[in-house]
PDB file of C-alpha atoms in Angstrom:
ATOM      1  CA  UNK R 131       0.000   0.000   0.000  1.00 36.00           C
ATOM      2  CA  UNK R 132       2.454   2.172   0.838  1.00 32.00           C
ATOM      3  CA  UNK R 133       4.706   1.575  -2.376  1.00 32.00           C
ATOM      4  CA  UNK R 134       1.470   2.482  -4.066  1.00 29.00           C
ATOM      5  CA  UNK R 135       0.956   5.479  -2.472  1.00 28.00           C
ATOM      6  CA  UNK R 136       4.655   7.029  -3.435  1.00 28.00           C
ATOM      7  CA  UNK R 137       4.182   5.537  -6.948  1.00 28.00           C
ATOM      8  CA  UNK R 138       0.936   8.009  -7.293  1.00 30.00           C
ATOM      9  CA  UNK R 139       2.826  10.736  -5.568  1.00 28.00           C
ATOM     10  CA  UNK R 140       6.269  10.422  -7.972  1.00 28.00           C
ATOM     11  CA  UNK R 141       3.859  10.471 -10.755  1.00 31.00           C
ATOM     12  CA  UNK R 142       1.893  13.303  -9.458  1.00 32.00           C
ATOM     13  CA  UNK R 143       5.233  15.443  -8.792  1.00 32.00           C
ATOM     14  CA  UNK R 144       6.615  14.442 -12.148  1.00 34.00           C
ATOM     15  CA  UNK R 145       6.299  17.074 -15.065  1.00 37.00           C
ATOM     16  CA  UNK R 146       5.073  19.894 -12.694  1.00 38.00           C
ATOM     17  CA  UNK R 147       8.390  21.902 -13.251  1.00 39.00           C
ATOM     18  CA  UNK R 148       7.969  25.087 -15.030  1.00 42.00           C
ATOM     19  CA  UNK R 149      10.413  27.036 -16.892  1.00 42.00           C
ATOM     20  CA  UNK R 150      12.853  29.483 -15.775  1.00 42.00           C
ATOM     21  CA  UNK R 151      13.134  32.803 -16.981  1.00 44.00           C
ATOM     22  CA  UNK R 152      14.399  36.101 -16.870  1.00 45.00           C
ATOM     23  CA  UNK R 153      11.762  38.294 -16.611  1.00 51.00           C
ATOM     24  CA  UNK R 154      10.438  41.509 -17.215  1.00 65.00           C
ATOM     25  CA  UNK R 155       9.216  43.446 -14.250  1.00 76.00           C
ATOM     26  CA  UNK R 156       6.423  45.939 -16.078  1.00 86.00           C
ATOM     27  CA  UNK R 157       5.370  42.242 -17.758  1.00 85.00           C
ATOM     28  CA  UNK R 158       5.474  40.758 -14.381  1.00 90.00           C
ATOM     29  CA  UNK R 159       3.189  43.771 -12.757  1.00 92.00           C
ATOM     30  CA  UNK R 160       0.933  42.810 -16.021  1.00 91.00           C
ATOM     31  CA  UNK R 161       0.598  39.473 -15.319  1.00 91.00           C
ATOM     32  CA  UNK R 162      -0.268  39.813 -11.227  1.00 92.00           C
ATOM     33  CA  UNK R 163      -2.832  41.949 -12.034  1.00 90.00           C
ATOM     34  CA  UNK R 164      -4.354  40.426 -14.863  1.00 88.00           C
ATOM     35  CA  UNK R 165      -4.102  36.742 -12.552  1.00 87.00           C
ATOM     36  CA  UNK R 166      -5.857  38.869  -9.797  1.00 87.00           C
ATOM     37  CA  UNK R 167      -9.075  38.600 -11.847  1.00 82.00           C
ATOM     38  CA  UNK R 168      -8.906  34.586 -11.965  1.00 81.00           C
ATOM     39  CA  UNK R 169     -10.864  32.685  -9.827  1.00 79.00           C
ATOM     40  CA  UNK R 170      -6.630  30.694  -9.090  1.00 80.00           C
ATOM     41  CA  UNK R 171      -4.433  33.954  -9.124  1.00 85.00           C
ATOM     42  CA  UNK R 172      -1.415  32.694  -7.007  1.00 87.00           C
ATOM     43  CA  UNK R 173      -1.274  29.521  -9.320  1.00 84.00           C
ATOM     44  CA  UNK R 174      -2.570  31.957 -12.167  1.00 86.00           C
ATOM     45  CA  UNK R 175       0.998  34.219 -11.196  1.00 89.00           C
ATOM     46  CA  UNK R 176       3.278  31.177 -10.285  1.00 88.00           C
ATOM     47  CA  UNK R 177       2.340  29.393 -14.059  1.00 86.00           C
ATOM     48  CA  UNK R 178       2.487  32.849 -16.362  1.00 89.00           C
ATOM     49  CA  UNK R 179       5.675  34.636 -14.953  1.00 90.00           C
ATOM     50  CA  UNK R 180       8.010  32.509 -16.466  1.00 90.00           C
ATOM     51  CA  UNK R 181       6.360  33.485 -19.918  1.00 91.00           C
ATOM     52  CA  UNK R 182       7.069  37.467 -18.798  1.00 92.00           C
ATOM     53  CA  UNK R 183       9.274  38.207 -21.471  1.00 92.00           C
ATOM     54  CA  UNK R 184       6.748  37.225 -24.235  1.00 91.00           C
ATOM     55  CA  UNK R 185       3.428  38.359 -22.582  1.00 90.00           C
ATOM     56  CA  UNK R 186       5.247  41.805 -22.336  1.00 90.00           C
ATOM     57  CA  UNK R 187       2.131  43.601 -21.665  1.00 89.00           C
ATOM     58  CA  UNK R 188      -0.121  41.934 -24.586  1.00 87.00           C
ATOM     59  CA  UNK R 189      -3.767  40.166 -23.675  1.00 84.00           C
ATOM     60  CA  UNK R 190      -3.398  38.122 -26.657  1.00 83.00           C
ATOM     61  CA  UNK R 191       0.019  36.504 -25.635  1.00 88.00           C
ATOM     62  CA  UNK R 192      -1.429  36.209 -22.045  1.00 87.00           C
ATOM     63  CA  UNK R 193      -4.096  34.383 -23.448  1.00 85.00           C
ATOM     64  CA  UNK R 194      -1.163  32.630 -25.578  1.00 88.00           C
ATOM     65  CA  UNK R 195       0.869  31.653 -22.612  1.00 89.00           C
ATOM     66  CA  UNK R 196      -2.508  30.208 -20.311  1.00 87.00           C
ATOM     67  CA  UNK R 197      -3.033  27.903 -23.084  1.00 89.00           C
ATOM     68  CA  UNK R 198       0.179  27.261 -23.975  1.00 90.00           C
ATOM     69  CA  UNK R 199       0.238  26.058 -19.787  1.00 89.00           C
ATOM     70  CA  UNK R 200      -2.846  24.358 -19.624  1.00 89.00           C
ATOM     71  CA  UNK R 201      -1.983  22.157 -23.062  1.00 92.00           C
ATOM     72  CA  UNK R 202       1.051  20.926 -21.196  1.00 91.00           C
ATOM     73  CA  UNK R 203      -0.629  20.249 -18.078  1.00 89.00           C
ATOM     74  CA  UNK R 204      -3.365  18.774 -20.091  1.00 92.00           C
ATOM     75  CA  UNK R 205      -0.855  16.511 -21.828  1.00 94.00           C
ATOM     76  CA  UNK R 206       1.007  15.479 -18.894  1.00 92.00           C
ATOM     77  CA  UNK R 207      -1.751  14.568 -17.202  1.00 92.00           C
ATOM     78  CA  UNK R 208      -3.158  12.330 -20.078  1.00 94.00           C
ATOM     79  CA  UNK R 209      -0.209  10.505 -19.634  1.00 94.00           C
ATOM     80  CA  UNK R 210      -0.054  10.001 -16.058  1.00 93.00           C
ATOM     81  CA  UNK R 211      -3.890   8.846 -16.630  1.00 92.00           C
ATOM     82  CA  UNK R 212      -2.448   6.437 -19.047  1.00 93.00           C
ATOM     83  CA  UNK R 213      -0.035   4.845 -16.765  1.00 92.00           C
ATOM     84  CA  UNK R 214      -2.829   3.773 -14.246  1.00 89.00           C
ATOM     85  CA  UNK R 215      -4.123   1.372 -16.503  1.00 87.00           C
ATOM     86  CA  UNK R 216      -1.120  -0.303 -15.676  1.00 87.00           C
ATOM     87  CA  UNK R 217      -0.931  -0.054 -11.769  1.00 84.00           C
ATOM     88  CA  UNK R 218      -1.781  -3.631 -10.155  1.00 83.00           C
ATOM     89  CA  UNK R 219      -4.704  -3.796  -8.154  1.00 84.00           C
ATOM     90  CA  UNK R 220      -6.730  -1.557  -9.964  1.00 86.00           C
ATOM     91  CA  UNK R 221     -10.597  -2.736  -9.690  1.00 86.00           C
ATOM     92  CA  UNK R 222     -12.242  -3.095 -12.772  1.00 87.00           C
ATOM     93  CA  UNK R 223     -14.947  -0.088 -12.456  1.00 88.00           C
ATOM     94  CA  UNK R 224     -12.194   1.700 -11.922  1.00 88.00           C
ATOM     95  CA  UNK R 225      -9.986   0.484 -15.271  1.00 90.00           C
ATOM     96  CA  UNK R 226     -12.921   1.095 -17.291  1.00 91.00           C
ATOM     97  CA  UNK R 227     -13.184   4.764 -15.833  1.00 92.00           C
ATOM     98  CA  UNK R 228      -9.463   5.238 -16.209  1.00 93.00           C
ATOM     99  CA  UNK R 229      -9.963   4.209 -20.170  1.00 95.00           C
ATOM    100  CA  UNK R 230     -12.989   7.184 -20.545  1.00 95.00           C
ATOM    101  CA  UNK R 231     -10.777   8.932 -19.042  1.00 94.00           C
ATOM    102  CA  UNK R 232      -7.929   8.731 -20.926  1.00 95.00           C
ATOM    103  CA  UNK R 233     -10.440   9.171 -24.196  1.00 96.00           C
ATOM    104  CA  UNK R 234     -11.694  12.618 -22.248  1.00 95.00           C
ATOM    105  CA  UNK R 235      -7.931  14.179 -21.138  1.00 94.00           C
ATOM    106  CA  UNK R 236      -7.396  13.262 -25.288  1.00 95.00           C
ATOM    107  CA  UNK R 237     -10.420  14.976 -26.500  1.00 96.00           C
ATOM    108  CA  UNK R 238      -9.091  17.615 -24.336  1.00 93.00           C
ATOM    109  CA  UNK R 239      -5.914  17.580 -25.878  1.00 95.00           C
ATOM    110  CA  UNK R 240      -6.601  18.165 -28.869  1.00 96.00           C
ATOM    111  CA  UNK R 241      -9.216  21.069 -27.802  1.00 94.00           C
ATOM    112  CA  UNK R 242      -6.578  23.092 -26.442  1.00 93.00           C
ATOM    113  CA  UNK R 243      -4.166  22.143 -29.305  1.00 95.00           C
ATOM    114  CA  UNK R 244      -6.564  23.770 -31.644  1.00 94.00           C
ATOM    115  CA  UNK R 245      -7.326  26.601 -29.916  1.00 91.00           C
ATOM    116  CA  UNK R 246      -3.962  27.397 -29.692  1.00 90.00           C
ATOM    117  CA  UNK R 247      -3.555  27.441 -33.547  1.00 91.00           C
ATOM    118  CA  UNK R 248      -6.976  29.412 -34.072  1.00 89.00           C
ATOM    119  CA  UNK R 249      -5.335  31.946 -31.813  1.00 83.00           C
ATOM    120  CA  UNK R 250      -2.525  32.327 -33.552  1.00 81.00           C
ATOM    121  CA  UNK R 251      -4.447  32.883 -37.171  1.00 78.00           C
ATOM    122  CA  UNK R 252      -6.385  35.768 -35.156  1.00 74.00           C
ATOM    123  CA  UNK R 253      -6.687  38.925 -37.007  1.00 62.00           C
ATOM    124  CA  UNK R 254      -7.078  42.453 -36.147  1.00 61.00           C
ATOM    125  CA  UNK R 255      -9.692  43.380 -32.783  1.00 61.00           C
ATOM    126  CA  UNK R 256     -12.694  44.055 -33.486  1.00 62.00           C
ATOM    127  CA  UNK R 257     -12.766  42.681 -37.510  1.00 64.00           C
ATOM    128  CA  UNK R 258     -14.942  39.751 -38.664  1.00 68.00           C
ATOM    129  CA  UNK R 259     -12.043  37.240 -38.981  1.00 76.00           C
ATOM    130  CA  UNK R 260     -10.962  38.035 -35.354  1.00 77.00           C
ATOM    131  CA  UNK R 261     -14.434  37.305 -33.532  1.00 78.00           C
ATOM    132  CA  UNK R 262     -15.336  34.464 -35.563  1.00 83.00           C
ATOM    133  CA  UNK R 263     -11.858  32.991 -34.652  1.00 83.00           C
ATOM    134  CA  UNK R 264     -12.405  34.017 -31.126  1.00 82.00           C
ATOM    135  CA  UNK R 265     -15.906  32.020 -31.026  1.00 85.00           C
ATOM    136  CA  UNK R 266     -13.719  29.810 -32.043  1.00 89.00           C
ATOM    137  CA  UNK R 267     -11.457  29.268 -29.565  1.00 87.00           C
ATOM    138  CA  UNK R 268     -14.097  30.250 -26.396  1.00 87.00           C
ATOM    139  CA  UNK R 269     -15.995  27.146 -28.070  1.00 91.00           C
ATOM    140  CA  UNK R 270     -13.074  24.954 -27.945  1.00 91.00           C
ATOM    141  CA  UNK R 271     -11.189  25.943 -24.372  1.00 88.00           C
ATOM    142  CA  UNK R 272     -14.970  25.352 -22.812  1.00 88.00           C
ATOM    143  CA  UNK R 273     -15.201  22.199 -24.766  1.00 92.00           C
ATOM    144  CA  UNK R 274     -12.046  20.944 -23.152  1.00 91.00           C
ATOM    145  CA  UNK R 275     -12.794  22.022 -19.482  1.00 87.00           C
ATOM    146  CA  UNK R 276     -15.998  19.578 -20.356  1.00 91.00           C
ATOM    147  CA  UNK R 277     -13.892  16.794 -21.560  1.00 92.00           C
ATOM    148  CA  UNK R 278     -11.947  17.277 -18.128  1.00 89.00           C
ATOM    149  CA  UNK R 279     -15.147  17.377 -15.902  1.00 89.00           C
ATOM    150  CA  UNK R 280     -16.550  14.417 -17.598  1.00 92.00           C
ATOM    151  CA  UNK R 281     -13.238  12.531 -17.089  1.00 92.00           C
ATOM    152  CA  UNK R 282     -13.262  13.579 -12.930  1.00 89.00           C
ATOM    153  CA  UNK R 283     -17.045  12.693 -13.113  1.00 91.00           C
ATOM    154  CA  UNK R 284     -16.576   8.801 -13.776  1.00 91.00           C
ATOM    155  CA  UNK R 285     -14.693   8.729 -10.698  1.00 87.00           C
ATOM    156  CA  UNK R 286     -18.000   9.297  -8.922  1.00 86.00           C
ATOM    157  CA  UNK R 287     -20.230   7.056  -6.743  1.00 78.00           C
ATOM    158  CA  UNK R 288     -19.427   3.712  -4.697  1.00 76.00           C
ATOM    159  CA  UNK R 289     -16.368   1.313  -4.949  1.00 73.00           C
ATOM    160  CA  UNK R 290     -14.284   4.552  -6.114  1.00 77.00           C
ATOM    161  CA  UNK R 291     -12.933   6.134  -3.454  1.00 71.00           C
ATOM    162  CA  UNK R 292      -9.604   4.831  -4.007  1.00 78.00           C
ATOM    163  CA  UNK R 293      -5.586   6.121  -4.439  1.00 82.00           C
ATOM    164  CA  UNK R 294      -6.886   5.952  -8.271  1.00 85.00           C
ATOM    165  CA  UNK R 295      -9.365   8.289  -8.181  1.00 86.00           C
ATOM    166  CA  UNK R 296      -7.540  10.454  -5.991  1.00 87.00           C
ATOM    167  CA  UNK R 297      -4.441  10.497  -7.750  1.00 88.00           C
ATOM    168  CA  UNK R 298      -6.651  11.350 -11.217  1.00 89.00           C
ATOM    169  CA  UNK R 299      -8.758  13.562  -9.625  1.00 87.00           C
ATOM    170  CA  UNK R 300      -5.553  15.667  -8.367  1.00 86.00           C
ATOM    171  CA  UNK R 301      -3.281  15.378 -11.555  1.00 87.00           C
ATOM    172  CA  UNK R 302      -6.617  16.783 -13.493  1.00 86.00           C
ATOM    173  CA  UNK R 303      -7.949  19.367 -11.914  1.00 81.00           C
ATOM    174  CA  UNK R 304      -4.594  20.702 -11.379  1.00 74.00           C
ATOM    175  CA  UNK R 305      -4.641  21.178 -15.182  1.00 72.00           C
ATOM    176  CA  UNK R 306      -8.187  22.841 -14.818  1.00 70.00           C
ATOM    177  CA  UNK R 307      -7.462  25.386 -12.516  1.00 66.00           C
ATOM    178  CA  UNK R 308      -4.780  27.106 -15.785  1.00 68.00           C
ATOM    179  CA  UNK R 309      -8.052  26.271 -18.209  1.00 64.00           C
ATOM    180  CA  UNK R 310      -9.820  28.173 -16.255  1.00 68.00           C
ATOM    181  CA  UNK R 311      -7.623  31.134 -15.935  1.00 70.00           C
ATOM    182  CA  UNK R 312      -6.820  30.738 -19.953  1.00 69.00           C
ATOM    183  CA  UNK R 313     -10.196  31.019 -20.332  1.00 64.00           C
ATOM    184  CA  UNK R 314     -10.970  34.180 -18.770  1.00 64.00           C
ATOM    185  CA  UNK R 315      -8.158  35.592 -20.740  1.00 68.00           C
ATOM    186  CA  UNK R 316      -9.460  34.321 -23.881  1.00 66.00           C
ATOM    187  CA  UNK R 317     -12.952  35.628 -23.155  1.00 61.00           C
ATOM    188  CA  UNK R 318     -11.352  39.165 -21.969  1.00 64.00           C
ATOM    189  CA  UNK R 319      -9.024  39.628 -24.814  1.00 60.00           C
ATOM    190  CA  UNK R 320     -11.997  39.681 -27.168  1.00 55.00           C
ATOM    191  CA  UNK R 321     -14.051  42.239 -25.500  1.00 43.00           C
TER     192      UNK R 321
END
């Protein structure tokens, strides 16, 4: 039990690291107080400052950067969901909710990965091109922080109160609480 428990905890630590850069302080003033308006600010701060030197004082690379951060954390926790299929012990409710999972943190994936792109083919403010690629990307990010609840939701109900469920449950929303913050700066960038 207790090998299992540092197994989930090794995983969960692994991949975490964020960059380290020299930054900017007028981009670092821009990014506390723009992260002051998320509903995670600290993490909003401690995830965005490394990116200082690019955000400069620009919504748009803000926006940028909290995607840029939640598709990482989005693909490193789709693999850490894909190694519990191989952890020993694992009941069989709980393999088949690691496997939705795993389809969900994908789906998710792949969300962010486009919004990214549409973000960068983004014209000028206020143009047709730039709010139909914004609908875009709102559409997409909130399409992936569905994909994400859905995969925490088949962790629900009786027999799954496990080191599985707790170990996905940690490794995902940790990933949700960027989405959320790169979605508020996706949604204020095109006001």
């Amino acid at each position: 039990m207790a090998t299992l428990v540092l197994f989930f905890l090794l995983l969960f630590t692994v991949g975490m690291a964020e960059p380290a850069v020299a930054t900017n302080p007028s981009a670092t003033s821009f990014i506390k107080a723009s992260c002051k308006a998320t509903r995670y600010p600290a993490l909003c701060v401690h995830c965005l400052s490394s990116y200082a030197t690019t955000i400069q004082q620009s919504e748009r690379q803000l926006a940028q950067a909290a995607l840029s951060v939640s598709l990482a954390r989005a693909r490193s926790a789709t693999m850490f969901v894909s190694k519990m299929t191989k952890v020993s012990g694992i009941k069989s409710r709980e393999h088949l909710a690691v496997k939705d999972c795993i389809d969900n943190m994908g789906d998710t994936v792949d969300q962010l990965s486009r919004s990214i792109k549409e973000l960068g083919h983004m014209g000028r403010i206020g143009g047709q091109d730039f709010t139909w690629h914004m609908s875009n990307v709102q559409t997409w990010v909130s399409a992936a922080l569905t994909d994400e609840n859905t995969c925490v939701d088949g962790f629900a109900g009786r027999g799954m109160d496990g080191n599985v469920k707790a170990a996905i449950k940690n490794r995902v929303l940790n990933g949700v609480f960027m989405w959320v913050s790169a979605c508020w700066f996706v949604c204020k960038s095109s006001c």
